[in-house]
PDB file of C-alpha atoms in Angstrom:
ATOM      1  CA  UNK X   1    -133.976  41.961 243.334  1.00 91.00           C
ATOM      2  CA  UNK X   2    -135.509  45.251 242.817  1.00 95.00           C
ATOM      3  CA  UNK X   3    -139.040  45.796 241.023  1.00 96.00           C
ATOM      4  CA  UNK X   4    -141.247  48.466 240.249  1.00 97.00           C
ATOM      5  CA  UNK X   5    -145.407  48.533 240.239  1.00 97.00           C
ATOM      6  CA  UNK X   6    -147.279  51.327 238.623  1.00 97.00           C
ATOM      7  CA  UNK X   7    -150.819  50.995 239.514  1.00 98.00           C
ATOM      8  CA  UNK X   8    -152.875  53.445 237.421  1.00 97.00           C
ATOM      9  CA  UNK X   9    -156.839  54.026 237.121  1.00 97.00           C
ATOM     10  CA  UNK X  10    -158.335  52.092 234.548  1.00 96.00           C
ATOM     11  CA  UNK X  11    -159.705  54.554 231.811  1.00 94.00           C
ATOM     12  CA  UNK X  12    -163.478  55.984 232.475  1.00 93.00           C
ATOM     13  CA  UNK X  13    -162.974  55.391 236.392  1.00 96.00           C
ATOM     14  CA  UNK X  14    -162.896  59.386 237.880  1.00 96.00           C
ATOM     15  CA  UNK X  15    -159.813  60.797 238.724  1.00 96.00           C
ATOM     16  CA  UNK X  16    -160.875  63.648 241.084  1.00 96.00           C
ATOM     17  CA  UNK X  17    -156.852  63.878 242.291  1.00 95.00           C
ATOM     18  CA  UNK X  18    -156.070  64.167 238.643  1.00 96.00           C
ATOM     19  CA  UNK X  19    -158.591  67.035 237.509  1.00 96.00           C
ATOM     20  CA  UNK X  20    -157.546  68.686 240.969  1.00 97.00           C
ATOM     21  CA  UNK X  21    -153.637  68.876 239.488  1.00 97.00           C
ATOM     22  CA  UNK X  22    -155.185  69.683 235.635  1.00 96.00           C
ATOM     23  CA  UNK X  23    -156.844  72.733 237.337  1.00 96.00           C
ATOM     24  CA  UNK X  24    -153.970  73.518 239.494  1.00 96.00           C
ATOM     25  CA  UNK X  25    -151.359  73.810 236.436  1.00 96.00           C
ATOM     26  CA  UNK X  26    -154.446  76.233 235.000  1.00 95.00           C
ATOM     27  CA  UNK X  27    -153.997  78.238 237.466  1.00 96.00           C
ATOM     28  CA  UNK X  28    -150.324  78.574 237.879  1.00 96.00           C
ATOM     29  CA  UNK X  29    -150.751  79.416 234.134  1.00 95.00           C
ATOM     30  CA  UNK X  30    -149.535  76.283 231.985  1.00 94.00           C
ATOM     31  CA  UNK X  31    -151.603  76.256 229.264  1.00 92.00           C
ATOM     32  CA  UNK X  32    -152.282  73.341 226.736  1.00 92.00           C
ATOM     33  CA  UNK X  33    -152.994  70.484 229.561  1.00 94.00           C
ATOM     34  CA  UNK X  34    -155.037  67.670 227.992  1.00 94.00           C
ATOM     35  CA  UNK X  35    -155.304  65.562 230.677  1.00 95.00           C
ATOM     36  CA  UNK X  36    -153.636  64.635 234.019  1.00 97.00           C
ATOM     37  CA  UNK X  37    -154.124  61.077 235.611  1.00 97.00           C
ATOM     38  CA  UNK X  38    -152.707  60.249 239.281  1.00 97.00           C
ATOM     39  CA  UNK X  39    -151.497  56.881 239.859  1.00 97.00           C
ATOM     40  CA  UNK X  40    -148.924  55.461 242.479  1.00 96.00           C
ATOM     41  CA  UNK X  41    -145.649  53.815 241.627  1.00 97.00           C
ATOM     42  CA  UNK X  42    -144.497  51.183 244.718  1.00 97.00           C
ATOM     43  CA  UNK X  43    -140.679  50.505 244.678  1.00 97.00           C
ATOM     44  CA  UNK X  44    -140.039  46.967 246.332  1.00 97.00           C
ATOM     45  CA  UNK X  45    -136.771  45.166 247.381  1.00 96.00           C
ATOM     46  CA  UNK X  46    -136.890  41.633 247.352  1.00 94.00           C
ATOM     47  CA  UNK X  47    -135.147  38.691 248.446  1.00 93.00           C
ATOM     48  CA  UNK X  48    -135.913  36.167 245.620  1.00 87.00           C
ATOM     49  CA  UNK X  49    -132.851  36.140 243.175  1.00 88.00           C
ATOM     50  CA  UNK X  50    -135.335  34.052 240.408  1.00 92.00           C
ATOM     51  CA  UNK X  51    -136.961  36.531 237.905  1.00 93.00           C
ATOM     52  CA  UNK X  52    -139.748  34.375 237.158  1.00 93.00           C
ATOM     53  CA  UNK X  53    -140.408  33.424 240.892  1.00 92.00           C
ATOM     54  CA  UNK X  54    -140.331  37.526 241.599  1.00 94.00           C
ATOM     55  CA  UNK X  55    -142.432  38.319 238.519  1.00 95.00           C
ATOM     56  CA  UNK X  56    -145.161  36.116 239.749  1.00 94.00           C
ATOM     57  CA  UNK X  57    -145.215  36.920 243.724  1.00 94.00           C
ATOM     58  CA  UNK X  58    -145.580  40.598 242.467  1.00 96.00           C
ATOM     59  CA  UNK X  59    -148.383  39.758 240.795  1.00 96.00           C
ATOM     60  CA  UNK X  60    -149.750  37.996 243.336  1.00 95.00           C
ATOM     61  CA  UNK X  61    -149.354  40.924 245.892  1.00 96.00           C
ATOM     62  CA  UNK X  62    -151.036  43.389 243.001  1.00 97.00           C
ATOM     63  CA  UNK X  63    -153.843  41.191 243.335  1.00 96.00           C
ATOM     64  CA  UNK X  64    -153.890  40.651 246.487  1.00 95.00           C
ATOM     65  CA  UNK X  65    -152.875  43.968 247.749  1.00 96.00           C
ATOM     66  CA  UNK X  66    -151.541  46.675 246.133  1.00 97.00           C
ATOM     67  CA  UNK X  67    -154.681  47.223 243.266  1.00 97.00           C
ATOM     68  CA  UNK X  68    -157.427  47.512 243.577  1.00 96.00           C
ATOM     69  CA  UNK X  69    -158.222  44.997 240.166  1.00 96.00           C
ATOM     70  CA  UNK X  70    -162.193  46.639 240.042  1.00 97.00           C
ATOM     71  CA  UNK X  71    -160.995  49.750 238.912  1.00 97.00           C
ATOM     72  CA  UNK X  72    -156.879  49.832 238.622  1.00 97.00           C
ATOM     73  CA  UNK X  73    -154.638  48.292 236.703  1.00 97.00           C
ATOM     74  CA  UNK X  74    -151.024  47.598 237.521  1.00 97.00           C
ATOM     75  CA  UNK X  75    -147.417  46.742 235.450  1.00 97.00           C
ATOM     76  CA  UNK X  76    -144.529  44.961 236.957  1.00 97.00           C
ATOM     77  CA  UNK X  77    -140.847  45.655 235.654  1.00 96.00           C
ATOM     78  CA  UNK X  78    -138.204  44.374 237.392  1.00 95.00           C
ATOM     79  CA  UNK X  79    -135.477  46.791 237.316  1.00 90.00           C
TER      80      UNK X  79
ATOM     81  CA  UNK I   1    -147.666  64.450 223.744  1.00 91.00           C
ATOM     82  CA  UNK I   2    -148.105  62.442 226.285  1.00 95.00           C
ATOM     83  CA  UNK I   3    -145.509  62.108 229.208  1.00 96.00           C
ATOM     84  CA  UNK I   4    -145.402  59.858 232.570  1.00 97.00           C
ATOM     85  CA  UNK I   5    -143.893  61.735 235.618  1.00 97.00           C
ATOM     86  CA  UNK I   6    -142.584  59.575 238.256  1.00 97.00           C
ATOM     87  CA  UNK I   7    -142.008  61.421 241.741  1.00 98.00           C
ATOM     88  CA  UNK I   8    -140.396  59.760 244.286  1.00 97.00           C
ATOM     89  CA  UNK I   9    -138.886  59.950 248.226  1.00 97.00           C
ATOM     90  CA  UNK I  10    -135.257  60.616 248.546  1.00 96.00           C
ATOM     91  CA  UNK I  11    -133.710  58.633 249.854  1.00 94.00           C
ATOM     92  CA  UNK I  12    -133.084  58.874 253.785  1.00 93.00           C
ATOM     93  CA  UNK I  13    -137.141  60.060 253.583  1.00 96.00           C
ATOM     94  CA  UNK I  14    -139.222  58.007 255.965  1.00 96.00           C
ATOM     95  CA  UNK I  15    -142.176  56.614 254.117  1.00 96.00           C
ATOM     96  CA  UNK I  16    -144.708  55.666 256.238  1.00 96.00           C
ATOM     97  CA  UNK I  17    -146.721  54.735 253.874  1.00 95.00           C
ATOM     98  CA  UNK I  18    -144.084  52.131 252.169  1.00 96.00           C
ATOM     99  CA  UNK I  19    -144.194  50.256 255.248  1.00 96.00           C
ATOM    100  CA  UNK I  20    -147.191  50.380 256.123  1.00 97.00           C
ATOM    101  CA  UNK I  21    -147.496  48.121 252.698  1.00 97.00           C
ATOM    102  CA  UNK I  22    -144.335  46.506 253.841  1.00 96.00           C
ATOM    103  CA  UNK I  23    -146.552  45.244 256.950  1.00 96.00           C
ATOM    104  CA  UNK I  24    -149.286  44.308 255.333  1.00 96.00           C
ATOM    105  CA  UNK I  25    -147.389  42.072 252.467  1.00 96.00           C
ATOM    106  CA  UNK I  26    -145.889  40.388 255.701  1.00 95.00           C
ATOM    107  CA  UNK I  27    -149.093  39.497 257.557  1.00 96.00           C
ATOM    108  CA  UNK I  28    -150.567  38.302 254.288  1.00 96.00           C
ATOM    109  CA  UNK I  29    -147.436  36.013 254.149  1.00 95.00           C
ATOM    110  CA  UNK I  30    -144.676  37.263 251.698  1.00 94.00           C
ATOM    111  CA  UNK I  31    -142.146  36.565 252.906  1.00 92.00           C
ATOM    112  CA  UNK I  32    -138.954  38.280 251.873  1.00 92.00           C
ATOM    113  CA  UNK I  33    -139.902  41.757 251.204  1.00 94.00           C
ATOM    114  CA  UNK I  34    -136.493  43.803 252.157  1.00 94.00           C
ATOM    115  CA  UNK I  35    -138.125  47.148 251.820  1.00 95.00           C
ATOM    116  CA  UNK I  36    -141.386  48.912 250.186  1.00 97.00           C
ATOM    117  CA  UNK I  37    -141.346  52.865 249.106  1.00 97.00           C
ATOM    118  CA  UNK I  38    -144.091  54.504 247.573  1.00 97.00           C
ATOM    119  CA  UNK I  39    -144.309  57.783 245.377  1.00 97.00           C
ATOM    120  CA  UNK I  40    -146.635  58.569 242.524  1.00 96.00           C
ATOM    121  CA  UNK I  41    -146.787  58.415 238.686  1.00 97.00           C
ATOM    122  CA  UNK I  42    -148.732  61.479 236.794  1.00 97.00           C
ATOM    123  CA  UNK I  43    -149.636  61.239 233.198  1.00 97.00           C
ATOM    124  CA  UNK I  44    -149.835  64.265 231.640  1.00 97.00           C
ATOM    125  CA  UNK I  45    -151.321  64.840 228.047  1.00 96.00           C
ATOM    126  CA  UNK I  46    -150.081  68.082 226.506  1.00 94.00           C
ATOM    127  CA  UNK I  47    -150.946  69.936 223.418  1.00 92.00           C
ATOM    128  CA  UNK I  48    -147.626  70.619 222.484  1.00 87.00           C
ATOM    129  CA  UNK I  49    -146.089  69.225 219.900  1.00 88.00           C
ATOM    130  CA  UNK I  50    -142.138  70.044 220.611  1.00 91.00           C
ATOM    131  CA  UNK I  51    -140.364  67.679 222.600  1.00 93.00           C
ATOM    132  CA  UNK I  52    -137.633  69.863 224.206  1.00 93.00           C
ATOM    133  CA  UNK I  53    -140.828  72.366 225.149  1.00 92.00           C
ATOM    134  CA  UNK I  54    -142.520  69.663 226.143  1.00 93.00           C
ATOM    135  CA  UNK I  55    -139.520  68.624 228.509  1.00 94.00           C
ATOM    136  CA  UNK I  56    -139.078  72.095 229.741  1.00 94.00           C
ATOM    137  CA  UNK I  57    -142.295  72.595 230.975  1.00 94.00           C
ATOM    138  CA  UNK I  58    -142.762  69.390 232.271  1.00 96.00           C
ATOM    139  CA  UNK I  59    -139.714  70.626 234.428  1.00 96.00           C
ATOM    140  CA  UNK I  60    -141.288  73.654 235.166  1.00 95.00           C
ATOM    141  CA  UNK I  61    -144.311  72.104 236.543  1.00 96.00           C
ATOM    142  CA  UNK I  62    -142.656  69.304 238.762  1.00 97.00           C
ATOM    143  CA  UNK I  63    -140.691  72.296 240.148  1.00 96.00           C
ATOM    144  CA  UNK I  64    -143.919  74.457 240.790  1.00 95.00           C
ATOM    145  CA  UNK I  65    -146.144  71.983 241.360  1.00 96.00           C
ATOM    146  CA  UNK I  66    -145.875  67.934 241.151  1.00 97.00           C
ATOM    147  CA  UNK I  67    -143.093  67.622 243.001  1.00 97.00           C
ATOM    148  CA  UNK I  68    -141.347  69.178 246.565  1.00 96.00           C
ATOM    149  CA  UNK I  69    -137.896  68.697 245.721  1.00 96.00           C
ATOM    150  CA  UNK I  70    -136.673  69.173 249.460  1.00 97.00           C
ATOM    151  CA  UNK I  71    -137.544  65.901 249.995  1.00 97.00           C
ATOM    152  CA  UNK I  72    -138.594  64.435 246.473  1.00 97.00           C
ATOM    153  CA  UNK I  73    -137.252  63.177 243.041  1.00 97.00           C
ATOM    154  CA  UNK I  74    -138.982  63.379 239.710  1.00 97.00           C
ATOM    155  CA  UNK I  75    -138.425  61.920 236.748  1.00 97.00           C
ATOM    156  CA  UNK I  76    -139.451  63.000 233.411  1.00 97.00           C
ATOM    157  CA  UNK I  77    -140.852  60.337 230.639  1.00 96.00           C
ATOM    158  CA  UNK I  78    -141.880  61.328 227.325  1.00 95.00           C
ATOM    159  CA  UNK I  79    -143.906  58.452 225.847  1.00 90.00           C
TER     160      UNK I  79
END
């Protein structure tokens, strides 16, 4: 079974990667950029062939791994 | 207009960095993880208010910019 996390800064938390691509489109001269927020997206195969089983031991390894809870937060869709 | 661009490895890419995770999920005891592959998600709020310019330029900047497509995908997401 195949599943997808997107961990993404919570909003307020500083996205100094994100401003550094904002002022990089600037200056390759794209205009009209609001915003830009960097995140990571973590692809996983796994074994389990129960949805519900997968859903929550993908949870448990945002948790316990992959986020950082304090100041990310993280969606699971199994694909 | 917001948009979500999703850049990852191609495939045949080592990815260090996917198992590295891939490691660390095993020590902490999940079992069953078949593989792990990391890229990164960039939202993007644009002024624009045309979806096919919106799309284009999106393009345009995972071309220039977001993505190296010699050895990376993108994906374009128009939310």
């Amino acid at each position: 079974m195949k599943a997808r996390i997107t961990v993404t800064l919570k909003n307020g938390v500083l996205d100094p990667q994100g401003k550094a691509i904002e002022g990089a489109l600037g200056a390759l001269g794209f205009d009209g950029v609001d915003s830009v927020r960097q995140g990571k997206v973590i692809d996983i195969a796994l074994a389990d062939t129960d949805k519900d089983t997968a859903q929550t031991r993908l949870s448990d390894m945002c948790e316990k791994l992959l986020a950082n809870t304090v100041i990310e937060n993280y969606q699971i869709e199994i694909l």
